[in-house]
Amino acid sequence: MPRTLPRAFLANLLGNAPDWYKLTIAAFLMANPILFHTVGPFVTGWLLIAEFIFTLAMALSCYPLPAGGLLAMEAVILGLTSPATLSDEAAHNFPVILLLIFMVAGIYFMKDMLQYVFTKILMQVRSKIALSLLFCFAGAFLSAFLDALTVTAVIIAVAYGFYEIYHRHASAGKNRLGDEDGLDEVSRRDLKQFRGFLRNLMMHGAVGTALGGVCTLVGEPQNLLVAQEMGWHFGEFFLRVAPVSMPVLAAGLATTMVVERFALFGYGFKLPTEVRRILAAEDARRDASMTLRYRAGLYVQAATAVYLVIALALHLAEVGVIGLSVIILLTALCGKTEEHQIGQAFTEALPFTALLVVFFAIVAVIHDQHLFAPIIEYVVSLSGKKQTAAYYLANGLLSMISDNVFVATVYITETKAHFVKLFAAMPELGMDGAELLARLTDAKNTRDAVLAAVPQAALPQVTATLAQFDRLAVAINTGTNIPSVATPNGQAAFLFLLTSALAPLIRLSYGEMVKQALPYTITMTLTGLAAVWFFL
């Protein structure tokens, strides 16, 4: 216990985090103003990104919100960004904020049905390779039509339930989740094995969300952004991206089999026999004691899940609004009418929602200080296949350290401006370059009709330039979706998994996520690059 008031303040700083971590954050906070006035805002901005990534990497020692939030506040105070820019970023991503607040809470009210279904699957599918492929493919298929964060929330709820059942049995209900005190040696060994098993399934499912999310217009937010800028409908988007997305999907599923078969990169953990027995016994107990009221609740949850899939696939409303409707239906029809029952559903998502807004502050620094400008200027200066490949790699690299929606927004905007200049420089075009590109990328127009109005002398050059613009749009979309699986900050779904209540229970740290994502990063990125080079 601290004996003086100053020591009490120091003890309170970042709570139970290690002393070396507290000193490191303090060093960052003291160094940044000095660096800002010596080496300038550009270099300081890049160092700030590295510091924020450090807070994410240490998520198991200290939740990133307090330390990352201090860094973000300092960035605003120093003038690296402004409150107005941060507000703009938050407003631009308001649908994602709504999604986190309401959709994750909606999934909470489905946990009984999800637990029931996935327990049956786990008991029936004994092959770890088959189960891993099932999780990866299910994540891919669902993310092609739903939102990756929603799918990730589902698999987190399932894994959390499995862990809770075994831990409660092993500790006889005496220990809080994550506490191993009092467990015998056999139970500790099984728990360690079970944690590894759940880590594997979580990573397969999370990577699956990236594999499927790249394929369709509704799979990821940046997909919709690119499609709107290019005037592509659902079917056209799928067909244009397919030469890259389909080979990458095959490579991802093949990687799943290889890493499980040969137990590479932290994969290969099997479900312990005793854990399987306990889960099966719990499943049998639930079946035997299931009341009509409980069964009716399961039917309601299943029907609501069908409604959720249809509503998201048809984009009947913003994802967060659909999530709110799920909460209303499930609380009303399943009898969850007390305030504390409803409030529990929001405890998981709100800390991450706050962290995401802090992340938007870092993105605002990138925007205001033009940290990505040198890379963008370089790739725009290239041409042909080299330019397409460079776009794919540059978008992938930047998406590993920043928000992939932000990267896609910057690149598609800058690229469209570049092509406006290219069209404007064409002789005998007969119209303004910006006007022509606006017509060509208007979803209401057919391109053939617009091109028919172009003078014959300029038509070959216009057609070739437009084809390159299409290829670059695909490279932006696939680049921001595929290589970004390398780090948790590359994909919102990965960051959500890292900072979830499940991650510390199964020992899923930032470094562990990077290690287990590495084989997927290598195979998927290289396959995507080859597809961009040969098939676009």
XYZ file of C-alpha atoms in Angstrom:
536
model
C 0.000 0.000 0.000
C 1.337 3.478 -0.852
C 2.235 5.529 2.225
C 2.228 9.002 0.665
C -0.228 10.841 -1.565
C 2.207 11.119 -4.550
C 2.824 7.363 -4.405
C -0.935 6.819 -4.271
C -1.340 8.844 -7.472
C 1.409 6.760 -9.128
C -0.199 3.537 -7.944
C -3.522 4.623 -9.468
C -1.904 5.494 -12.815
C -2.964 2.719 -15.203
C -3.984 0.558 -12.246
C -2.494 -2.943 -12.065
C -0.414 -2.615 -15.237
C 3.292 -3.515 -14.786
C 5.561 -0.669 -13.630
C 7.673 -0.908 -16.794
C 4.510 -0.424 -18.878
C 3.545 2.665 -16.877
C 7.046 4.102 -17.318
C 6.953 3.396 -21.060
C 3.634 5.238 -21.519
C 4.942 8.120 -19.397
C 8.069 8.256 -21.584
C 5.893 8.387 -24.720
C 3.836 11.247 -23.293
C 6.938 13.245 -22.336
C 8.823 12.541 -25.577
C 6.049 13.456 -28.008
C 6.002 17.239 -27.333
C 9.798 17.346 -27.612
C 9.731 15.417 -30.879
C 6.906 17.593 -32.206
C 9.030 20.730 -31.791
C 12.315 19.151 -32.954
C 11.693 16.659 -35.775
C 8.261 17.999 -36.765
C 4.670 16.695 -36.913
C 5.219 14.220 -39.775
C 7.782 12.091 -37.930
C 5.954 12.534 -34.619
C 2.768 11.316 -36.287
C 4.443 8.085 -37.409
C 5.904 7.572 -33.938
C 2.452 8.110 -32.456
C 1.117 5.288 -34.638
C 3.890 2.999 -33.345
C 3.082 3.994 -29.751
C -0.610 3.267 -30.226
C 0.166 -0.130 -31.765
C 2.279 -0.825 -28.663
C -0.780 -0.244 -26.449
C -2.718 -2.725 -28.589
C 0.090 -5.259 -28.358
C -0.034 -5.034 -24.549
C -3.824 -5.438 -24.378
C -3.568 -8.369 -21.932
C -1.511 -6.255 -19.496
C -3.670 -3.131 -19.759
C -6.798 -2.517 -21.811
C -5.692 -0.118 -24.607
C -8.349 2.531 -23.922
C -6.652 4.393 -20.986
C -3.102 4.482 -22.381
C -4.156 4.845 -26.025
C -6.638 7.520 -24.993
C -3.913 9.545 -23.276
C -1.821 9.402 -26.450
C -4.815 10.484 -28.550
C -5.618 13.382 -26.212
C -1.999 14.527 -26.359
C -2.116 14.390 -30.170
C -5.108 16.756 -30.156
C -3.433 19.085 -27.635
C -0.209 19.205 -29.679
C -2.141 20.065 -32.822
C -1.388 16.835 -34.721
C -5.126 16.744 -35.322
C -8.168 18.690 -34.155
C -11.410 17.908 -32.310
C -13.260 18.808 -35.494
C -11.379 16.202 -37.555
C -11.939 13.588 -34.848
C -15.654 14.414 -34.839
C -15.725 14.093 -38.632
C -14.034 10.672 -38.443
C -16.476 9.502 -35.774
C -19.446 10.845 -37.760
C -18.148 9.161 -40.925
C -17.936 5.857 -39.041
C -21.180 6.318 -37.114
C -22.730 3.196 -38.705
C -19.860 1.141 -37.238
C -20.423 2.714 -33.811
C -24.132 1.896 -34.009
C -23.257 -1.638 -35.047
C -21.031 -2.153 -32.017
C -23.533 -0.711 -29.563
C -26.639 -2.529 -30.784
C -25.624 -5.534 -32.889
C -23.227 -7.024 -30.342
C -25.903 -6.582 -27.655
C -28.414 -8.257 -29.971
C -26.113 -11.264 -30.373
C -25.930 -11.493 -26.557
C -29.654 -12.266 -26.448
C -29.127 -15.102 -28.966
C -26.437 -16.846 -26.930
C -28.693 -19.714 -25.750
C -29.567 -20.695 -29.314
C -25.993 -20.225 -30.547
C -24.653 -22.323 -27.677
C -27.182 -25.053 -28.397
C -26.421 -25.218 -32.132
C -22.641 -25.026 -31.889
C -22.492 -27.557 -29.042
C -24.310 -30.023 -31.282
C -21.822 -29.286 -34.090
C -18.837 -29.683 -31.752
C -20.133 -33.029 -30.496
C -20.792 -34.338 -34.009
C -17.625 -33.167 -35.802
C -14.676 -34.905 -34.147
C -12.028 -34.111 -36.782
C -10.123 -30.937 -35.844
C -9.315 -30.248 -39.507
C -12.971 -30.596 -40.519
C -14.076 -28.404 -37.601
C -11.477 -25.750 -38.474
C -12.590 -25.735 -42.109
C -16.188 -25.449 -40.946
C -15.411 -22.401 -38.787
C -13.326 -20.758 -41.527
C -15.852 -21.393 -44.294
C -18.814 -20.422 -42.097
C -17.031 -17.166 -41.214
C -16.383 -16.552 -44.922
C -19.895 -17.383 -46.087
C -21.639 -15.355 -43.392
C -19.304 -12.361 -43.828
C -20.067 -12.255 -47.542
C -23.634 -11.254 -46.657
C -23.441 -10.009 -43.068
C -20.929 -7.810 -41.286
C -17.578 -9.210 -40.112
C -18.038 -7.676 -36.658
C -21.422 -9.376 -36.315
C -19.979 -12.754 -37.322
C -17.051 -12.278 -34.939
C -19.460 -11.424 -32.121
C -21.245 -14.732 -32.802
C -18.120 -16.904 -32.618
C -16.902 -15.025 -29.518
C -20.236 -15.718 -27.786
C -19.979 -19.402 -28.698
C -16.373 -19.816 -27.509
C -17.043 -17.869 -24.309
C -19.920 -20.203 -23.516
C -17.766 -23.312 -24.062
C -15.010 -21.935 -21.851
C -17.480 -20.959 -19.134
C -18.988 -24.469 -18.997
C -15.650 -26.244 -18.603
C -14.143 -23.741 -16.167
C -17.231 -23.835 -13.966
C -17.039 -27.642 -13.837
C -13.262 -27.826 -13.306
C -13.312 -25.279 -10.471
C -16.589 -26.569 -9.010
C -17.975 -23.079 -9.508
C -15.635 -21.599 -6.880
C -13.249 -19.614 -9.106
C -13.993 -16.639 -11.312
C -13.335 -17.144 -15.023
C -9.611 -17.139 -15.801
C -8.575 -18.023 -12.226
C -6.722 -21.346 -12.013
C -6.291 -21.438 -8.218
C -7.401 -24.750 -6.754
C -7.375 -26.641 -10.050
C -5.573 -30.004 -10.004
C -2.741 -30.752 -12.403
C -4.906 -32.695 -14.857
C -7.492 -29.910 -15.018
C -4.771 -27.323 -15.564
C -3.340 -29.350 -18.435
C -6.760 -29.828 -20.009
C -7.524 -26.126 -19.570
C -4.278 -25.157 -21.308
C -5.082 -27.528 -24.183
C -8.668 -26.256 -24.369
C -7.473 -22.651 -24.515
C -5.247 -23.523 -27.462
C -8.161 -25.298 -29.147
C -10.411 -22.240 -28.764
C -7.627 -19.878 -29.946
C -7.338 -21.953 -33.113
C -11.066 -21.885 -33.829
C -11.290 -18.153 -33.132
C -8.464 -17.366 -35.549
C -9.869 -19.659 -38.262
C -13.254 -17.984 -37.908
C -11.758 -14.469 -37.836
C -9.670 -15.094 -40.961
C -12.790 -16.531 -42.572
C -14.528 -13.177 -42.091
C -11.773 -11.562 -44.179
C -11.959 -14.276 -46.856
C -15.687 -13.786 -47.311
C -15.806 -10.078 -46.599
C -13.730 -9.218 -49.665
C -16.084 -11.005 -52.065
C -19.274 -8.968 -52.017
C -20.471 -5.385 -51.990
C -21.880 -5.719 -48.445
C -19.016 -7.789 -47.009
C -16.965 -4.876 -45.653
C -17.637 -1.117 -45.393
C -14.851 -0.236 -47.845
C -16.396 -2.576 -50.436
C -19.531 -0.459 -50.498
C -17.404 2.683 -50.679
C -15.434 1.414 -53.697
C -18.609 0.140 -55.392
C -20.313 3.517 -54.982
C -17.326 5.357 -56.452
C -17.187 2.956 -59.418
C -20.931 2.603 -60.014
C -20.886 -1.188 -59.517
C -23.963 -3.154 -58.471
C -23.892 -6.310 -56.304
C -23.381 -8.788 -59.147
C -20.878 -6.668 -61.043
C -18.840 -6.098 -57.904
C -18.666 -9.845 -57.208
C -17.584 -10.640 -60.784
C -14.919 -7.938 -60.923
C -13.377 -8.959 -57.592
C -13.727 -12.739 -58.178
C -10.466 -13.159 -60.174
C -8.670 -12.211 -56.956
C -11.098 -13.193 -54.188
C -11.761 -16.766 -55.338
C -8.094 -17.874 -55.565
C -7.488 -16.219 -52.181
C -10.453 -18.091 -50.679
C -9.025 -21.384 -51.946
C -5.583 -20.484 -50.586
C -7.068 -19.574 -47.200
C -8.952 -22.864 -46.838
C -5.872 -24.818 -47.956
C -3.813 -22.960 -45.339
C -6.342 -23.997 -42.683
C -5.809 -27.663 -43.516
C -2.019 -27.403 -43.639
C -1.502 -25.553 -40.343
C -3.848 -27.964 -38.542
C -2.415 -31.097 -40.142
C 1.185 -30.218 -39.268
C 0.485 -28.173 -36.090
C 2.225 -25.038 -37.403
C 2.245 -21.475 -35.990
C 0.434 -22.398 -32.781
C -2.283 -24.487 -34.446
C -3.040 -28.195 -33.995
C -4.537 -28.140 -30.476
C -7.072 -30.954 -30.031
C -10.171 -30.883 -27.843
C -9.238 -32.777 -24.647
C -11.277 -35.924 -24.035
C -12.364 -34.783 -20.578
C -13.501 -31.394 -21.918
C -15.523 -33.120 -24.633
C -17.116 -35.349 -21.976
C -18.044 -32.333 -19.826
C -19.511 -30.405 -22.769
C -21.471 -33.495 -23.855
C -22.776 -34.005 -20.304
C -23.821 -30.355 -20.101
C -25.553 -30.675 -23.485
C -27.415 -33.797 -22.325
C -28.382 -32.092 -19.049
C -29.775 -29.095 -20.908
C -31.768 -31.322 -23.243
C -33.191 -33.300 -20.328
C -34.133 -30.239 -18.271
C -35.354 -28.115 -21.154
C -38.720 -26.594 -20.338
C -41.346 -25.592 -22.873
C -40.649 -21.958 -22.090
C -36.918 -22.403 -22.736
C -37.647 -24.301 -25.949
C -39.977 -21.511 -27.079
C -37.152 -19.027 -26.429
C -34.826 -21.071 -28.649
C -37.385 -21.026 -31.468
C -37.769 -17.251 -31.124
C -33.993 -16.769 -31.201
C -33.667 -19.022 -34.264
C -36.438 -17.128 -36.083
C -34.797 -13.821 -35.158
C -31.471 -15.121 -36.499
C -33.152 -15.846 -39.850
C -34.653 -12.354 -39.828
C -31.195 -10.933 -39.041
C -29.560 -12.695 -41.993
C -32.280 -11.598 -44.408
C -32.309 -8.003 -43.136
C -28.535 -7.686 -43.396
C -28.272 -9.421 -46.769
C -30.955 -7.142 -48.255
C -29.595 -4.116 -46.332
C -33.071 -3.188 -45.134
C -31.544 -0.614 -42.763
C -28.201 0.349 -41.235
C -26.626 -2.600 -39.445
C -26.903 -0.920 -36.046
C -30.593 -0.201 -36.562
C -31.181 -3.850 -37.468
C -29.288 -4.788 -34.301
C -31.605 -2.569 -32.268
C -34.617 -4.308 -33.809
C -33.088 -7.660 -32.786
C -32.782 -6.419 -29.188
C -36.411 -5.260 -29.196
C -37.713 -8.559 -30.610
C -35.697 -10.824 -28.319
C -36.270 -8.881 -25.105
C -40.001 -8.603 -25.781
C -40.575 -12.183 -26.956
C -38.183 -13.886 -24.510
C -39.300 -12.014 -21.406
C -36.123 -9.977 -20.744
C -37.871 -6.954 -19.295
C -35.739 -5.880 -16.330
C -33.201 -3.080 -16.762
C -30.254 -5.026 -15.336
C -30.965 -7.968 -17.684
C -30.802 -5.678 -20.692
C -27.837 -3.681 -19.369
C -25.598 -6.776 -19.207
C -25.824 -7.115 -22.987
C -23.994 -3.817 -23.503
C -21.007 -4.419 -21.196
C -18.984 -6.247 -23.848
C -19.250 -3.741 -26.688
C -19.090 -0.313 -25.053
C -15.399 -0.414 -23.965
C -14.429 -1.414 -27.504
C -16.675 1.315 -28.943
C -14.778 3.883 -26.862
C -11.454 2.378 -27.977
C -12.548 2.570 -31.612
C -13.252 6.302 -31.286
C -9.742 6.695 -29.810
C -8.467 4.822 -32.868
C -10.318 7.337 -35.046
C -8.208 10.044 -33.379
C -5.065 8.278 -34.635
C -6.668 8.041 -38.093
C -7.387 11.776 -37.858
C -3.657 12.385 -37.250
C -2.868 10.348 -40.378
C -5.368 12.450 -42.318
C -4.288 15.878 -41.062
C -0.547 15.211 -41.316
C -0.823 13.436 -44.700
C 1.304 10.569 -43.388
C 0.401 8.305 -46.310
C 0.969 10.970 -49.006
C 4.509 9.873 -50.093
C 3.335 6.271 -50.646
C 0.249 7.379 -52.558
C 2.246 9.722 -54.790
C 4.693 6.939 -55.624
C 2.111 4.316 -56.663
C 0.108 6.853 -58.674
C 3.252 7.672 -60.670
C 3.535 4.052 -61.896
C 1.620 2.514 -64.809
C 0.320 -0.820 -66.124
C 0.705 -4.037 -64.134
C 3.366 -2.503 -61.918
C 0.905 0.152 -60.810
C -1.839 -2.415 -60.123
C 0.495 -4.623 -58.068
C 1.900 -1.602 -56.217
C -1.634 -0.441 -55.379
C -2.461 -3.865 -53.945
C 0.701 -4.001 -51.807
C 0.557 -0.370 -50.684
C -3.087 -0.677 -49.611
C -2.248 -3.917 -47.827
C 0.747 -2.465 -46.004
C -1.075 0.667 -44.870
C -4.134 -1.341 -43.817
C -1.930 -3.401 -41.494
C -1.235 -0.300 -39.382
C -4.338 1.814 -39.964
C -8.059 1.489 -40.483
C -8.663 -0.266 -43.814
C -11.813 1.783 -44.476
C -9.779 4.971 -44.087
C -7.037 3.647 -46.395
C -9.587 2.677 -49.059
C -11.270 6.090 -48.776
C -7.978 7.944 -49.267
C -6.838 5.775 -52.164
C -10.086 5.696 -54.152
C -10.476 9.474 -53.731
C -6.889 10.246 -54.808
C -7.063 7.733 -57.648
C -10.288 9.166 -59.010
C -8.783 12.666 -58.926
C -5.738 11.350 -60.803
C -7.880 9.787 -63.531
C -9.917 12.972 -63.884
C -6.637 14.667 -64.824
C -5.781 11.870 -67.271
C -9.137 12.221 -69.030
C -8.872 16.014 -69.033
C -5.478 15.782 -70.766
C -6.862 13.700 -73.664
C -7.195 15.599 -76.965
C -10.452 15.492 -78.927
C -12.430 14.235 -75.922
C -15.272 16.640 -76.562
C -16.201 17.044 -72.876
C -14.706 17.787 -69.469
C -12.678 14.923 -67.936
C -14.498 15.091 -64.610
C -17.864 15.035 -66.372
C -16.924 11.960 -68.419
C -15.663 9.997 -65.423
C -18.761 10.963 -63.421
C -20.966 9.563 -66.196
C -18.897 6.386 -66.528
C -19.080 5.684 -62.780
C -22.757 6.565 -62.347
C -24.658 3.379 -61.473
C -27.707 4.735 -63.321
C -25.837 4.807 -66.641
C -24.653 1.928 -68.794
C -21.018 2.368 -69.749
C -21.600 1.352 -73.340
C -24.090 4.180 -73.768
C -21.660 6.723 -72.283
C -18.763 5.443 -74.405
C -20.923 5.640 -77.523
C -20.960 9.426 -77.080
C -17.142 9.622 -76.968
C -15.465 10.708 -80.251
C -13.988 7.719 -82.126
C -10.508 9.247 -82.128
C -10.416 9.311 -78.332
C -12.346 6.063 -77.697
C -9.394 3.593 -77.581
C -7.505 5.757 -75.096
C -10.626 6.313 -72.957
C -11.424 2.587 -72.926
C -7.877 1.597 -71.932
C -7.709 4.248 -69.211
C -11.089 3.205 -67.802
C -10.010 -0.462 -67.746
C -6.948 0.491 -65.701
C -9.136 2.481 -63.308
C -11.307 -0.628 -62.824
C -8.235 -2.748 -62.103
C -6.942 -0.253 -59.555
C -10.334 -0.176 -57.816
C -10.184 -3.964 -57.450
C -6.599 -3.684 -56.198
C -7.697 -1.127 -53.580
C -10.554 -3.327 -52.417
C -8.584 -6.564 -52.231
C -5.489 -4.839 -50.853
C -7.365 -3.349 -47.910
C -9.180 -6.644 -47.198
C -6.589 -9.403 -47.611
C -3.098 -8.426 -46.320
C -4.709 -6.544 -43.412
C -5.263 -9.865 -41.597
C -1.615 -9.568 -40.542
C -2.377 -7.441 -37.465
C -5.375 -6.857 -35.182
C -5.398 -3.144 -36.031
C -5.809 -4.020 -39.710
C -9.353 -5.353 -39.315
C -12.002 -4.094 -36.895
C -13.202 -7.682 -36.354
C -9.674 -8.743 -35.300
C -9.349 -5.769 -32.958
C -12.745 -6.594 -31.464
C -11.600 -10.171 -30.820
C -8.316 -8.995 -29.257
C -10.054 -6.643 -26.827
C -13.006 -8.928 -26.039
C -13.608 -10.544 -22.645
C -12.712 -13.881 -24.265
C -9.143 -12.953 -25.292
C -7.551 -12.930 -21.805
C -9.370 -16.141 -20.878
C -7.875 -18.087 -23.792
C -4.552 -16.160 -23.679
C -5.049 -14.597 -27.111
C -2.568 -11.725 -27.078
C -1.584 -9.318 -29.859
C 1.599 -11.294 -30.512
C -0.287 -14.591 -30.551
C -2.777 -13.201 -33.066
C 0.036 -11.965 -35.312
C 1.772 -15.362 -35.087
C -1.347 -17.347 -35.899
C -2.334 -14.940 -38.675
C 1.145 -15.132 -40.252
C 0.615 -18.262 -42.415
C -2.657 -16.822 -43.678
C -1.007 -13.438 -44.299
C 1.739 -15.037 -46.389
C -0.399 -17.398 -48.480
C -3.353 -15.065 -48.980
C -1.241 -11.977 -49.736
C 0.975 -13.793 -52.248
C -2.003 -15.504 -53.889
C -3.777 -12.157 -54.111
C -0.686 -10.517 -55.595
C -0.334 -13.266 -58.217
C -4.030 -12.968 -59.084
C -3.764 -9.170 -59.393
C -0.753 -9.566 -61.707
C -2.040 -12.399 -63.928
C -5.843 -12.235 -63.823
C -6.714 -8.512 -63.738
